[in-house]
mmCIF file of C-alpha atoms in Angstrom:
data_model
loop_
_atom_site.group_PDB
_atom_site.id
_atom_site.type_symbol
_atom_site.label_atom_id
_atom_site.label_comp_id
_atom_site.label_asym_id
_atom_site.label_seq_id
_atom_site.Cartn_x
_atom_site.Cartn_y
_atom_site.Cartn_z
ATOM 1 C CA UNK A 1 -3.070 23.651 -39.768
ATOM 2 C CA UNK A 2 -0.891 24.000 -36.674
ATOM 3 C CA UNK A 3 -1.538 26.255 -33.716
ATOM 4 C CA UNK A 4 1.472 26.045 -31.291
ATOM 5 C CA UNK A 5 0.811 27.815 -28.041
ATOM 6 C CA UNK A 6 4.374 27.598 -26.862
ATOM 7 C CA UNK A 7 5.952 29.132 -30.004
ATOM 8 C CA UNK A 8 3.150 31.670 -30.568
ATOM 9 C CA UNK A 9 1.528 32.797 -27.237
ATOM 10 C CA UNK A 10 -0.798 35.277 -28.999
ATOM 11 C CA UNK A 11 -2.942 32.160 -29.933
ATOM 12 C CA UNK A 12 -3.722 31.829 -26.269
ATOM 13 C CA UNK A 13 -5.311 35.213 -26.252
ATOM 14 C CA UNK A 14 -7.937 34.004 -28.847
ATOM 15 C CA UNK A 15 -9.332 31.743 -25.865
ATOM 16 C CA UNK A 16 -9.182 34.330 -23.177
ATOM 17 C CA UNK A 17 -12.292 36.262 -24.290
ATOM 18 C CA UNK A 18 -14.803 33.366 -24.242
ATOM 19 C CA UNK A 19 -15.105 29.771 -25.450
ATOM 20 C CA UNK A 20 -17.398 30.385 -28.243
ATOM 21 C CA UNK A 21 -16.299 28.105 -31.122
ATOM 22 C CA UNK A 22 -17.641 30.349 -33.813
ATOM 23 C CA UNK A 23 -15.775 33.451 -32.509
ATOM 24 C CA UNK A 24 -12.585 31.410 -31.941
ATOM 25 C CA UNK A 25 -12.642 30.026 -35.497
ATOM 26 C CA UNK A 26 -12.862 33.602 -36.941
ATOM 27 C CA UNK A 27 -10.004 35.023 -34.834
ATOM 28 C CA UNK A 28 -7.880 31.881 -35.664
ATOM 29 C CA UNK A 29 -8.425 32.542 -39.383
ATOM 30 C CA UNK A 30 -7.192 36.078 -38.906
ATOM 31 C CA UNK A 31 -3.975 35.012 -37.120
ATOM 32 C CA UNK A 32 -3.415 32.016 -39.421
ATOM 33 C CA UNK A 33 -4.380 33.891 -42.627
ATOM 34 C CA UNK A 34 -6.156 30.731 -43.670
ATOM 35 C CA UNK A 35 -9.760 29.733 -43.985
ATOM 36 C CA UNK A 36 -10.965 27.084 -41.602
ATOM 37 C CA UNK A 37 -13.490 24.769 -43.423
ATOM 38 C CA UNK A 38 -15.310 22.209 -41.078
ATOM 39 C CA UNK A 39 -15.145 18.638 -42.573
ATOM 40 C CA UNK A 40 -11.835 19.499 -44.558
ATOM 41 C CA UNK A 41 -9.580 21.394 -42.124
ATOM 42 C CA UNK A 42 -7.652 19.612 -39.485
ATOM 43 C CA UNK A 43 -6.476 21.932 -36.588
ATOM 44 C CA UNK A 44 -3.615 20.702 -34.532
ATOM 45 C CA UNK A 45 -3.283 22.450 -31.140
ATOM 46 C CA UNK A 46 0.365 21.756 -30.222
ATOM 47 C CA UNK A 47 1.651 22.234 -26.673
ATOM 48 C CA UNK A 48 -1.980 22.705 -25.556
ATOM 49 C CA UNK A 49 -0.836 22.640 -21.984
ATOM 50 C CA UNK A 50 0.340 26.150 -22.326
ATOM 51 C CA UNK A 51 -3.391 27.185 -22.728
ATOM 52 C CA UNK A 52 -5.706 25.567 -20.381
ATOM 53 C CA UNK A 53 -8.646 27.530 -21.856
ATOM 54 C CA UNK A 54 -8.046 25.750 -25.181
ATOM 55 C CA UNK A 55 -8.465 22.263 -23.450
ATOM 56 C CA UNK A 56 -11.724 23.576 -21.977
ATOM 57 C CA UNK A 57 -12.831 24.764 -25.398
ATOM 58 C CA UNK A 58 -12.593 21.255 -26.878
ATOM 59 C CA UNK A 59 -15.877 20.457 -25.271
ATOM 60 C CA UNK A 60 -17.749 23.263 -27.067
ATOM 61 C CA UNK A 61 -15.991 22.361 -30.399
ATOM 62 C CA UNK A 62 -17.264 18.729 -29.947
ATOM 63 C CA UNK A 63 -20.903 19.871 -29.084
ATOM 64 C CA UNK A 64 -21.261 22.813 -31.495
ATOM 65 C CA UNK A 65 -18.797 22.155 -34.324
ATOM 66 C CA UNK A 66 -18.652 18.196 -34.357
ATOM 67 C CA UNK A 67 -17.653 18.253 -38.127
ATOM 68 C CA UNK A 68 -14.425 20.249 -37.388
ATOM 69 C CA UNK A 69 -11.494 17.847 -36.862
ATOM 70 C CA UNK A 70 -9.228 18.836 -33.986
ATOM 71 C CA UNK A 71 -6.187 17.245 -32.340
ATOM 72 C CA UNK A 72 -4.629 18.593 -29.119
ATOM 73 C CA UNK A 73 -1.109 17.457 -28.125
ATOM 74 C CA UNK A 74 1.316 18.429 -25.243
ATOM 75 C CA UNK A 75 3.588 17.286 -22.525
ATOM 76 C CA UNK A 76 2.718 16.981 -18.882
ATOM 77 C CA UNK A 77 -0.901 17.157 -19.692
ATOM 78 C CA UNK A 78 -1.809 14.748 -16.780
ATOM 79 C CA UNK A 79 -0.760 17.697 -14.478
ATOM 80 C CA UNK A 80 -2.932 20.165 -16.233
ATOM 81 C CA UNK A 81 -5.943 17.843 -16.189
ATOM 82 C CA UNK A 82 -5.778 17.818 -12.429
ATOM 83 C CA UNK A 83 -6.813 21.351 -12.355
ATOM 84 C CA UNK A 84 -9.513 21.173 -15.024
ATOM 85 C CA UNK A 85 -13.190 19.938 -15.094
ATOM 86 C CA UNK A 86 -13.295 17.803 -18.268
ATOM 87 C CA UNK A 87 -16.673 16.413 -19.537
ATOM 88 C CA UNK A 88 -16.975 12.692 -19.781
ATOM 89 C CA UNK A 89 -17.298 11.399 -23.346
ATOM 90 C CA UNK A 90 -16.225 14.587 -24.949
ATOM 91 C CA UNK A 91 -12.561 14.064 -25.273
ATOM 92 C CA UNK A 92 -10.668 10.829 -26.335
ATOM 93 C CA UNK A 93 -7.213 10.324 -24.991
ATOM 94 C CA UNK A 94 -4.239 8.722 -26.815
ATOM 95 C CA UNK A 95 -0.740 8.013 -25.163
ATOM 96 C CA UNK A 96 2.295 8.191 -27.272
ATOM 97 C CA UNK A 97 5.247 5.989 -26.406
ATOM 98 C CA UNK A 98 8.829 5.977 -27.908
ATOM 99 C CA UNK A 99 8.914 3.939 -31.219
ATOM 100 C CA UNK A 100 8.863 0.210 -30.736
ATOM 101 C CA UNK A 101 11.527 -1.917 -32.068
ATOM 102 C CA UNK A 102 9.031 -2.912 -35.011
ATOM 103 C CA UNK A 103 8.519 0.853 -35.661
ATOM 104 C CA UNK A 104 12.272 1.534 -35.568
ATOM 105 C CA UNK A 105 12.737 -1.024 -38.290
ATOM 106 C CA UNK A 106 10.230 0.654 -40.465
ATOM 107 C CA UNK A 107 11.793 4.063 -39.813
ATOM 108 C CA UNK A 108 15.194 2.836 -40.843
ATOM 109 C CA UNK A 109 13.807 1.290 -44.147
ATOM 110 C CA UNK A 110 13.559 -2.298 -42.956
ATOM 111 C CA UNK A 111 10.012 -2.909 -43.398
ATOM 112 C CA UNK A 112 10.544 -6.455 -44.787
ATOM 113 C CA UNK A 113 12.447 -7.327 -41.612
ATOM 114 C CA UNK A 114 9.732 -5.813 -39.374
ATOM 115 C CA UNK A 115 7.220 -8.108 -41.171
ATOM 116 C CA UNK A 116 9.326 -11.128 -40.281
ATOM 117 C CA UNK A 117 8.993 -10.512 -36.495
ATOM 118 C CA UNK A 118 7.211 -13.620 -35.324
ATOM 119 C CA UNK A 119 3.934 -13.094 -33.483
ATOM 120 C CA UNK A 120 3.233 -15.234 -30.600
ATOM 121 C CA UNK A 121 -0.039 -17.336 -30.365
ATOM 122 C CA UNK A 122 -1.132 -17.991 -26.994
ATOM 123 C CA UNK A 123 -3.435 -20.731 -27.937
ATOM 124 C CA UNK A 124 -0.798 -22.660 -30.019
ATOM 125 C CA UNK A 125 2.676 -21.372 -29.017
ATOM 126 C CA UNK A 126 5.478 -21.824 -31.496
ATOM 127 C CA UNK A 127 6.632 -20.453 -34.756
ATOM 128 C CA UNK A 128 9.205 -21.200 -37.559
ATOM 129 C CA UNK A 129 12.800 -20.481 -36.872
ATOM 130 C CA UNK A 130 14.176 -17.575 -38.785
ATOM 131 C CA UNK A 131 16.982 -18.113 -41.295
ATOM 132 C CA UNK A 132 20.494 -17.121 -40.359
ATOM 133 C CA UNK A 133 20.476 -13.994 -42.335
ATOM 134 C CA UNK A 134 16.990 -12.883 -40.842
ATOM 135 C CA UNK A 135 18.140 -13.680 -37.421
ATOM 136 C CA UNK A 136 21.540 -11.887 -37.815
ATOM 137 C CA UNK A 137 19.919 -8.873 -39.325
ATOM 138 C CA UNK A 138 17.253 -8.787 -36.504
ATOM 139 C CA UNK A 139 19.908 -8.713 -33.822
ATOM 140 C CA UNK A 140 22.030 -6.248 -35.629
ATOM 141 C CA UNK A 141 18.989 -3.884 -35.570
ATOM 142 C CA UNK A 142 18.355 -4.485 -31.916
ATOM 143 C CA UNK A 143 21.887 -3.524 -31.319
ATOM 144 C CA UNK A 144 21.178 -0.176 -32.962
ATOM 145 C CA UNK A 145 17.835 0.194 -31.246
ATOM 146 C CA UNK A 146 19.370 -0.207 -27.750
ATOM 147 C CA UNK A 147 21.837 2.736 -28.530
ATOM 148 C CA UNK A 148 19.389 5.042 -30.576
ATOM 149 C CA UNK A 149 16.223 4.264 -28.679
ATOM 150 C CA UNK A 150 12.773 5.047 -29.863
ATOM 151 C CA UNK A 151 12.548 8.931 -29.270
ATOM 152 C CA UNK A 152 11.287 10.215 -32.731
ATOM 153 C CA UNK A 153 13.971 13.000 -33.039
ATOM 154 C CA UNK A 154 16.743 10.533 -32.236
ATOM 155 C CA UNK A 155 15.536 8.086 -34.803
ATOM 156 C CA UNK A 156 15.116 10.748 -37.334
ATOM 157 C CA UNK A 157 18.757 11.933 -36.799
ATOM 158 C CA UNK A 158 19.943 8.328 -37.061
ATOM 159 C CA UNK A 159 18.351 7.705 -40.235
ATOM 160 C CA UNK A 160 19.840 10.858 -41.594
ATOM 161 C CA UNK A 161 23.504 10.639 -40.322
ATOM 162 C CA UNK A 162 23.834 7.024 -39.092
ATOM 163 C CA UNK A 163 25.993 8.708 -36.313
ATOM 164 C CA UNK A 164 25.582 7.499 -32.786
ATOM 165 C CA UNK A 165 27.418 10.678 -31.783
ATOM 166 C CA UNK A 166 24.835 12.873 -33.465
ATOM 167 C CA UNK A 167 22.055 10.916 -31.601
ATOM 168 C CA UNK A 168 23.830 11.363 -28.350
ATOM 169 C CA UNK A 169 23.673 15.089 -28.665
ATOM 170 C CA UNK A 170 19.880 14.847 -29.052
ATOM 171 C CA UNK A 171 19.600 12.528 -26.147
ATOM 172 C CA UNK A 172 21.556 14.903 -24.009
ATOM 173 C CA UNK A 173 19.324 17.754 -25.060
ATOM 174 C CA UNK A 174 16.168 15.773 -24.211
ATOM 175 C CA UNK A 175 17.543 14.649 -20.817
ATOM 176 C CA UNK A 176 18.275 18.311 -20.073
ATOM 177 C CA UNK A 177 14.775 19.284 -21.077
ATOM 178 C CA UNK A 178 13.309 16.577 -18.846
ATOM 179 C CA UNK A 179 15.383 17.928 -15.873
ATOM 180 C CA UNK A 180 14.392 21.523 -16.649
ATOM 181 C CA UNK A 181 10.760 20.482 -16.718
ATOM 182 C CA UNK A 182 10.766 19.110 -13.068
ATOM 183 C CA UNK A 183 9.975 22.387 -11.300
ATOM 184 C CA UNK A 184 6.786 22.514 -13.409
ATOM 185 C CA UNK A 185 5.237 19.561 -11.435
ATOM 186 C CA UNK A 186 7.328 19.280 -8.424
ATOM 187 C CA UNK A 187 6.744 21.800 -5.536
ATOM 188 C CA UNK A 188 9.419 23.007 -3.140
ATOM 189 C CA UNK A 189 13.162 22.861 -3.333
ATOM 190 C CA UNK A 190 13.551 19.693 -1.515
ATOM 191 C CA UNK A 191 11.102 17.804 -3.620
ATOM 192 C CA UNK A 192 12.490 19.168 -6.782
ATOM 193 C CA UNK A 193 16.060 18.027 -5.822
ATOM 194 C CA UNK A 194 14.622 14.534 -4.877
ATOM 195 C CA UNK A 195 12.915 14.059 -8.102
ATOM 196 C CA UNK A 196 16.100 15.059 -9.906
ATOM 197 C CA UNK A 197 17.842 12.503 -7.807
ATOM 198 C CA UNK A 198 15.279 9.793 -8.429
ATOM 199 C CA UNK A 199 15.216 10.483 -12.082
ATOM 200 C CA UNK A 200 19.054 10.118 -12.406
ATOM 201 C CA UNK A 201 18.989 6.699 -10.691
ATOM 202 C CA UNK A 202 15.817 5.107 -12.358
ATOM 203 C CA UNK A 203 17.539 3.266 -15.274
ATOM 204 C CA UNK A 204 20.341 1.982 -12.857
ATOM 205 C CA UNK A 205 17.490 0.207 -11.075
ATOM 206 C CA UNK A 206 15.521 -1.190 -13.980
ATOM 207 C CA UNK A 207 14.561 -4.841 -13.261
ATOM 208 C CA UNK A 208 15.212 -4.571 -9.562
ATOM 209 C CA UNK A 209 12.806 -4.383 -6.701
ATOM 210 C CA UNK A 210 12.676 -0.752 -5.801
ATOM 211 C CA UNK A 211 13.887 0.390 -2.378
ATOM 212 C CA UNK A 212 12.999 4.069 -1.664
ATOM 213 C CA UNK A 213 16.032 4.590 0.558
ATOM 214 C CA UNK A 214 18.391 3.557 -2.214
ATOM 215 C CA UNK A 215 16.562 5.385 -5.029
ATOM 216 C CA UNK A 216 16.343 8.622 -3.040
ATOM 217 C CA UNK A 217 20.115 8.598 -1.705
ATOM 218 C CA UNK A 218 18.838 8.253 1.859
ATOM 219 C CA UNK A 219 16.378 11.145 1.492
ATOM 220 C CA UNK A 220 12.967 11.293 3.241
ATOM 221 C CA UNK A 221 11.062 8.154 2.130
ATOM 222 C CA UNK A 222 7.674 9.883 1.718
ATOM 223 C CA UNK A 223 9.318 12.520 -0.516
ATOM 224 C CA UNK A 224 11.036 9.785 -2.609
ATOM 225 C CA UNK A 225 7.690 7.916 -2.894
ATOM 226 C CA UNK A 226 6.103 11.096 -4.170
ATOM 227 C CA UNK A 227 8.976 11.600 -6.636
ATOM 228 C CA UNK A 228 8.327 8.159 -8.172
ATOM 229 C CA UNK A 229 4.599 9.026 -8.543
ATOM 230 C CA UNK A 230 5.413 12.386 -10.114
ATOM 231 C CA UNK A 231 7.916 10.838 -12.564
ATOM 232 C CA UNK A 232 5.477 8.139 -13.472
ATOM 233 C CA UNK A 233 2.700 10.665 -13.978
ATOM 234 C CA UNK A 234 4.966 12.645 -16.279
ATOM 235 C CA UNK A 235 5.411 9.266 -18.151
ATOM 236 C CA UNK A 236 9.296 9.499 -17.419
ATOM 237 C CA UNK A 237 9.114 5.983 -15.976
ATOM 238 C CA UNK A 238 6.517 3.174 -15.677
ATOM 239 C CA UNK A 239 5.569 1.328 -12.387
ATOM 240 C CA UNK A 240 5.657 -2.336 -12.795
ATOM 241 C CA UNK A 241 3.709 -3.518 -9.649
ATOM 242 C CA UNK A 242 3.960 -7.042 -8.091
ATOM 243 C CA UNK A 243 0.769 -8.989 -8.125
ATOM 244 C CA UNK A 244 -0.785 -12.336 -7.064
ATOM 245 C CA UNK A 245 -0.733 -14.658 -10.068
ATOM 246 C CA UNK A 246 -3.813 -16.807 -8.543
ATOM 247 C CA UNK A 247 -6.428 -15.044 -10.626
ATOM 248 C CA UNK A 248 -7.527 -12.023 -12.845
ATOM 249 C CA UNK A 249 -7.660 -9.237 -12.953
ATOM 250 C CA UNK A 250 -4.034 -8.820 -12.043
ATOM 251 C CA UNK A 251 -4.583 -5.198 -11.060
ATOM 252 C CA UNK A 252 -6.777 -6.366 -8.184
ATOM 253 C CA UNK A 253 -3.925 -7.548 -6.202
ATOM 254 C CA UNK A 254 -1.321 -4.958 -7.167
ATOM 255 C CA UNK A 255 1.194 -4.103 -4.328
ATOM 256 C CA UNK A 256 1.831 -0.528 -4.059
ATOM 257 C CA UNK A 257 4.905 -1.137 -1.982
ATOM 258 C CA UNK A 258 6.484 -3.865 -3.991
ATOM 259 C CA UNK A 259 7.333 -2.946 -7.588
ATOM 260 C CA UNK A 260 10.047 -2.409 -10.293
ATOM 261 C CA UNK A 261 10.469 0.512 -12.619
ATOM 262 C CA UNK A 262 11.223 0.722 -16.327
ATOM 263 C CA UNK A 263 12.496 3.910 -17.936
ATOM 264 C CA UNK A 264 10.897 6.051 -20.656
ATOM 265 C CA UNK A 265 13.324 4.844 -23.356
ATOM 266 C CA UNK A 266 16.054 2.385 -23.787
ATOM 267 C CA UNK A 267 18.335 4.751 -25.601
ATOM 268 C CA UNK A 268 17.854 7.588 -23.301
ATOM 269 C CA UNK A 269 18.374 5.222 -20.261
ATOM 270 C CA UNK A 270 21.773 4.135 -21.437
ATOM 271 C CA UNK A 271 22.774 7.648 -22.145
ATOM 272 C CA UNK A 272 21.596 8.797 -18.774
ATOM 273 C CA UNK A 273 23.458 6.116 -17.023
ATOM 274 C CA UNK A 274 26.702 7.055 -18.826
ATOM 275 C CA UNK A 275 27.233 3.817 -20.666
ATOM 276 C CA UNK A 276 30.186 4.167 -23.059
ATOM 277 C CA UNK A 277 28.889 3.870 -26.581
ATOM 278 C CA UNK A 278 32.123 2.238 -27.695
ATOM 279 C CA UNK A 279 31.464 -0.468 -25.120
ATOM 280 C CA UNK A 280 28.012 -1.026 -26.356
ATOM 281 C CA UNK A 281 28.801 -1.060 -30.113
ATOM 282 C CA UNK A 282 31.680 -3.516 -29.522
ATOM 283 C CA UNK A 283 29.624 -5.962 -27.449
ATOM 284 C CA UNK A 284 28.466 -9.265 -29.050
ATOM 285 C CA UNK A 285 25.482 -9.299 -26.800
ATOM 286 C CA UNK A 286 24.451 -5.589 -26.188
ATOM 287 C CA UNK A 287 21.647 -6.799 -23.863
ATOM 288 C CA UNK A 288 24.046 -8.176 -21.308
ATOM 289 C CA UNK A 289 25.660 -4.671 -20.948
ATOM 290 C CA UNK A 290 24.779 -2.895 -17.706
ATOM 291 C CA UNK A 291 23.883 -6.300 -15.946
ATOM 292 C CA UNK A 292 21.226 -7.287 -18.278
ATOM 293 C CA UNK A 293 19.058 -4.218 -17.513
ATOM 294 C CA UNK A 294 18.879 -3.414 -21.324
ATOM 295 C CA UNK A 295 16.923 -6.679 -21.823
ATOM 296 C CA UNK A 296 14.388 -6.038 -19.067
ATOM 297 C CA UNK A 297 13.861 -2.438 -20.398
ATOM 298 C CA UNK A 298 13.671 -3.548 -23.945
ATOM 299 C CA UNK A 299 10.813 -6.036 -23.342
ATOM 300 C CA UNK A 300 8.798 -3.627 -21.079
ATOM 301 C CA UNK A 301 9.087 -0.884 -23.645
ATOM 302 C CA UNK A 302 7.901 -3.216 -26.356
ATOM 303 C CA UNK A 303 4.926 -4.314 -24.393
ATOM 304 C CA UNK A 304 3.795 -0.753 -23.635
ATOM 305 C CA UNK A 305 4.534 0.505 -27.262
ATOM 306 C CA UNK A 306 3.213 -2.555 -29.305
ATOM 307 C CA UNK A 307 0.416 -4.026 -27.207
ATOM 308 C CA UNK A 308 -2.962 -2.542 -27.327
ATOM 309 C CA UNK A 309 -3.382 -3.909 -23.748
ATOM 310 C CA UNK A 310 0.046 -4.273 -22.353
ATOM 311 C CA UNK A 311 -1.106 -6.453 -19.642
ATOM 312 C CA UNK A 312 -4.333 -4.821 -18.519
ATOM 313 C CA UNK A 313 -5.066 -1.332 -19.938
ATOM 314 C CA UNK A 314 -1.732 0.587 -19.688
ATOM 315 C CA UNK A 315 -0.303 -1.382 -16.912
ATOM 316 C CA UNK A 316 2.459 -4.007 -16.594
ATOM 317 C CA UNK A 317 2.857 -6.369 -13.787
ATOM 318 C CA UNK A 318 5.591 -8.567 -12.166
ATOM 319 C CA UNK A 319 5.821 -11.369 -9.530
ATOM 320 C CA UNK A 320 8.008 -10.877 -6.709
ATOM 321 C CA UNK A 321 7.681 -13.519 -3.993
ATOM 322 C CA UNK A 322 6.794 -11.894 -0.554
ATOM 323 C CA UNK A 323 8.238 -14.460 1.631
ATOM 324 C CA UNK A 324 11.468 -13.569 3.430
ATOM 325 C CA UNK A 325 14.694 -14.524 1.894
ATOM 326 C CA UNK A 326 12.906 -16.160 -0.958
ATOM 327 C CA UNK A 327 14.592 -14.132 -3.800
ATOM 328 C CA UNK A 328 12.148 -15.391 -6.393
ATOM 329 C CA UNK A 329 10.600 -13.181 -9.181
ATOM 330 C CA UNK A 330 9.348 -13.355 -12.625
ATOM 331 C CA UNK A 331 9.887 -10.386 -14.829
ATOM 332 C CA UNK A 332 6.522 -9.804 -16.282
ATOM 333 C CA UNK A 333 2.938 -11.272 -15.842
ATOM 334 C CA UNK A 334 0.492 -10.759 -18.790
ATOM 335 C CA UNK A 335 -3.258 -11.261 -18.959
ATOM 336 C CA UNK A 336 -4.095 -13.149 -22.138
ATOM 337 C CA UNK A 337 -7.090 -15.209 -23.061
ATOM 338 C CA UNK A 338 -8.318 -15.252 -19.509
ATOM 339 C CA UNK A 339 -4.968 -16.778 -18.255
ATOM 340 C CA UNK A 340 -2.031 -15.434 -16.559
ATOM 341 C CA UNK A 341 1.011 -15.599 -18.790
ATOM 342 C CA UNK A 342 4.551 -15.397 -16.929
ATOM 343 C CA UNK A 343 7.333 -13.994 -19.016
ATOM 344 C CA UNK A 344 10.886 -14.384 -17.926
ATOM 345 C CA UNK A 345 13.559 -12.259 -19.701
ATOM 346 C CA UNK A 346 17.223 -13.395 -20.120
ATOM 347 C CA UNK A 347 20.085 -11.417 -21.616
ATOM 348 C CA UNK A 348 22.163 -14.518 -21.908
ATOM 349 C CA UNK A 349 21.679 -18.295 -21.470
ATOM 350 C CA UNK A 350 18.418 -19.274 -20.002
ATOM 351 C CA UNK A 351 19.942 -20.817 -16.897
ATOM 352 C CA UNK A 352 17.797 -22.976 -14.396
ATOM 353 C CA UNK A 353 14.659 -20.590 -14.400
ATOM 354 C CA UNK A 354 14.070 -21.379 -10.792
ATOM 355 C CA UNK A 355 11.713 -18.569 -10.253
ATOM 356 C CA UNK A 356 9.621 -19.461 -13.301
ATOM 357 C CA UNK A 357 9.370 -23.056 -12.306
ATOM 358 C CA UNK A 358 8.456 -22.082 -8.778
ATOM 359 C CA UNK A 359 5.653 -19.941 -10.046
ATOM 360 C CA UNK A 360 4.382 -22.600 -12.311
ATOM 361 C CA UNK A 361 4.398 -25.212 -9.476
ATOM 362 C CA UNK A 362 2.701 -22.708 -6.969
ATOM 363 C CA UNK A 363 -0.188 -21.414 -9.345
ATOM 364 C CA UNK A 364 -0.900 -24.332 -11.769
ATOM 365 C CA UNK A 365 -4.510 -23.675 -12.166
ATOM 366 C CA UNK A 366 -4.392 -19.963 -13.060
ATOM 367 C CA UNK A 367 -1.409 -19.988 -15.611
ATOM 368 C CA UNK A 368 -1.447 -20.115 -19.326
ATOM 369 C CA UNK A 369 1.758 -20.882 -21.248
ATOM 370 C CA UNK A 370 5.078 -19.565 -19.885
ATOM 371 C CA UNK A 371 7.650 -17.922 -22.015
ATOM 372 C CA UNK A 372 11.426 -17.268 -21.717
ATOM 373 C CA UNK A 373 12.612 -14.413 -23.719
ATOM 374 C CA UNK A 374 16.283 -14.774 -24.631
ATOM 375 C CA UNK A 375 19.157 -13.272 -26.790
ATOM 376 C CA UNK A 376 19.145 -16.148 -29.207
ATOM 377 C CA UNK A 377 16.766 -17.170 -32.035
ATOM 378 C CA UNK A 378 16.216 -20.679 -30.812
ATOM 379 C CA UNK A 379 12.518 -21.464 -30.362
ATOM 380 C CA UNK A 380 11.817 -24.458 -28.332
ATOM 381 C CA UNK A 381 9.959 -25.912 -25.389
ATOM 382 C CA UNK A 382 10.817 -27.421 -21.997
ATOM 383 C CA UNK A 383 8.451 -28.504 -19.257
ATOM 384 C CA UNK A 384 5.741 -26.187 -20.638
ATOM 385 C CA UNK A 385 8.056 -23.298 -21.128
ATOM 386 C CA UNK A 386 8.401 -21.877 -24.436
ATOM 387 C CA UNK A 387 11.732 -20.122 -25.504
ATOM 388 C CA UNK A 388 11.544 -17.138 -27.873
ATOM 389 C CA UNK A 389 13.961 -14.484 -29.058
ATOM 390 C CA UNK A 390 13.704 -11.002 -27.327
ATOM 391 C CA UNK A 391 12.485 -9.323 -30.335
ATOM 392 C CA UNK A 392 9.335 -11.359 -30.340
ATOM 393 C CA UNK A 393 6.393 -8.976 -29.530
ATOM 394 C CA UNK A 394 3.953 -10.496 -27.046
#
């Protein structure tokens, strides 16, 4: 049964008196007009951030009514948790990301195609090439995914209507909600305006080393830095820090001042940036649109959504050479099987891969296999670098 604290504020009053699970259950039964049976009933506390007392009560449900199944869900919970004292080991956390490409295929009734996505083996890289039909259908679906994205409501509307225009309306609504939520976690007019400005420019800077002066339109750098932190905490973007590839864990060498960003969702990103849907839908290689940023976003988004570890925990890393005038960087570094795995993303032809070759020659002893993800289904190998299509999940 659902208890939505935003739609029905009266549910919050149940938790104001005290945090006794027995009394709370009795009062909820009266409001819901249903019996709550431990072991059989699942209570879903939705928008739980609107009732901090309900979050506190979870501890007592765990200790005194462990047989009762409860799920709490909400947005901006990280900001609520900062003001609460939560017991260790009493609550488990799950982070929901937009649907991955694989999940998008399943949602659009292409389960068989989803099962054909090759899985990379880091011990023995390589897989059988897809047939022409499989490959064509895979890239057709990627084309749709880059426009629709993975936000559940957007996918649901697309499944129902097959209309990009209908999806765009939902995307516009979500972006408006995200902007309206900014005052909930940013304090002061200057900070609120700065967060809004940074939010509007994140997708334009996907795949690029971030400069606060550019991201904040010349505003105070400290304020812009705080905006990036707030947006990342709200999970509207994800920070991809530059690290030293010489050893594990990668996070031990993460550089707070040298990093890239990826946006929450590829579909929302292209909508936020004002990319013309007609330009996208008419492109033979959609991932080259917007200077290849869609390709970088696509891979980062898949790693977060599909991998139980991403790179280490819920973090992604990159390599940006620190020497002056070097210009060398590799898009992602993963931690796999005790080795550092470099991943370069290409929206078009693979090119010379100078940065990847430089990384491999500089950190030979610490690296595992290297991968180039590209907009073609042409598996192969060259000088220890394995070539895979972008839809391959790492």
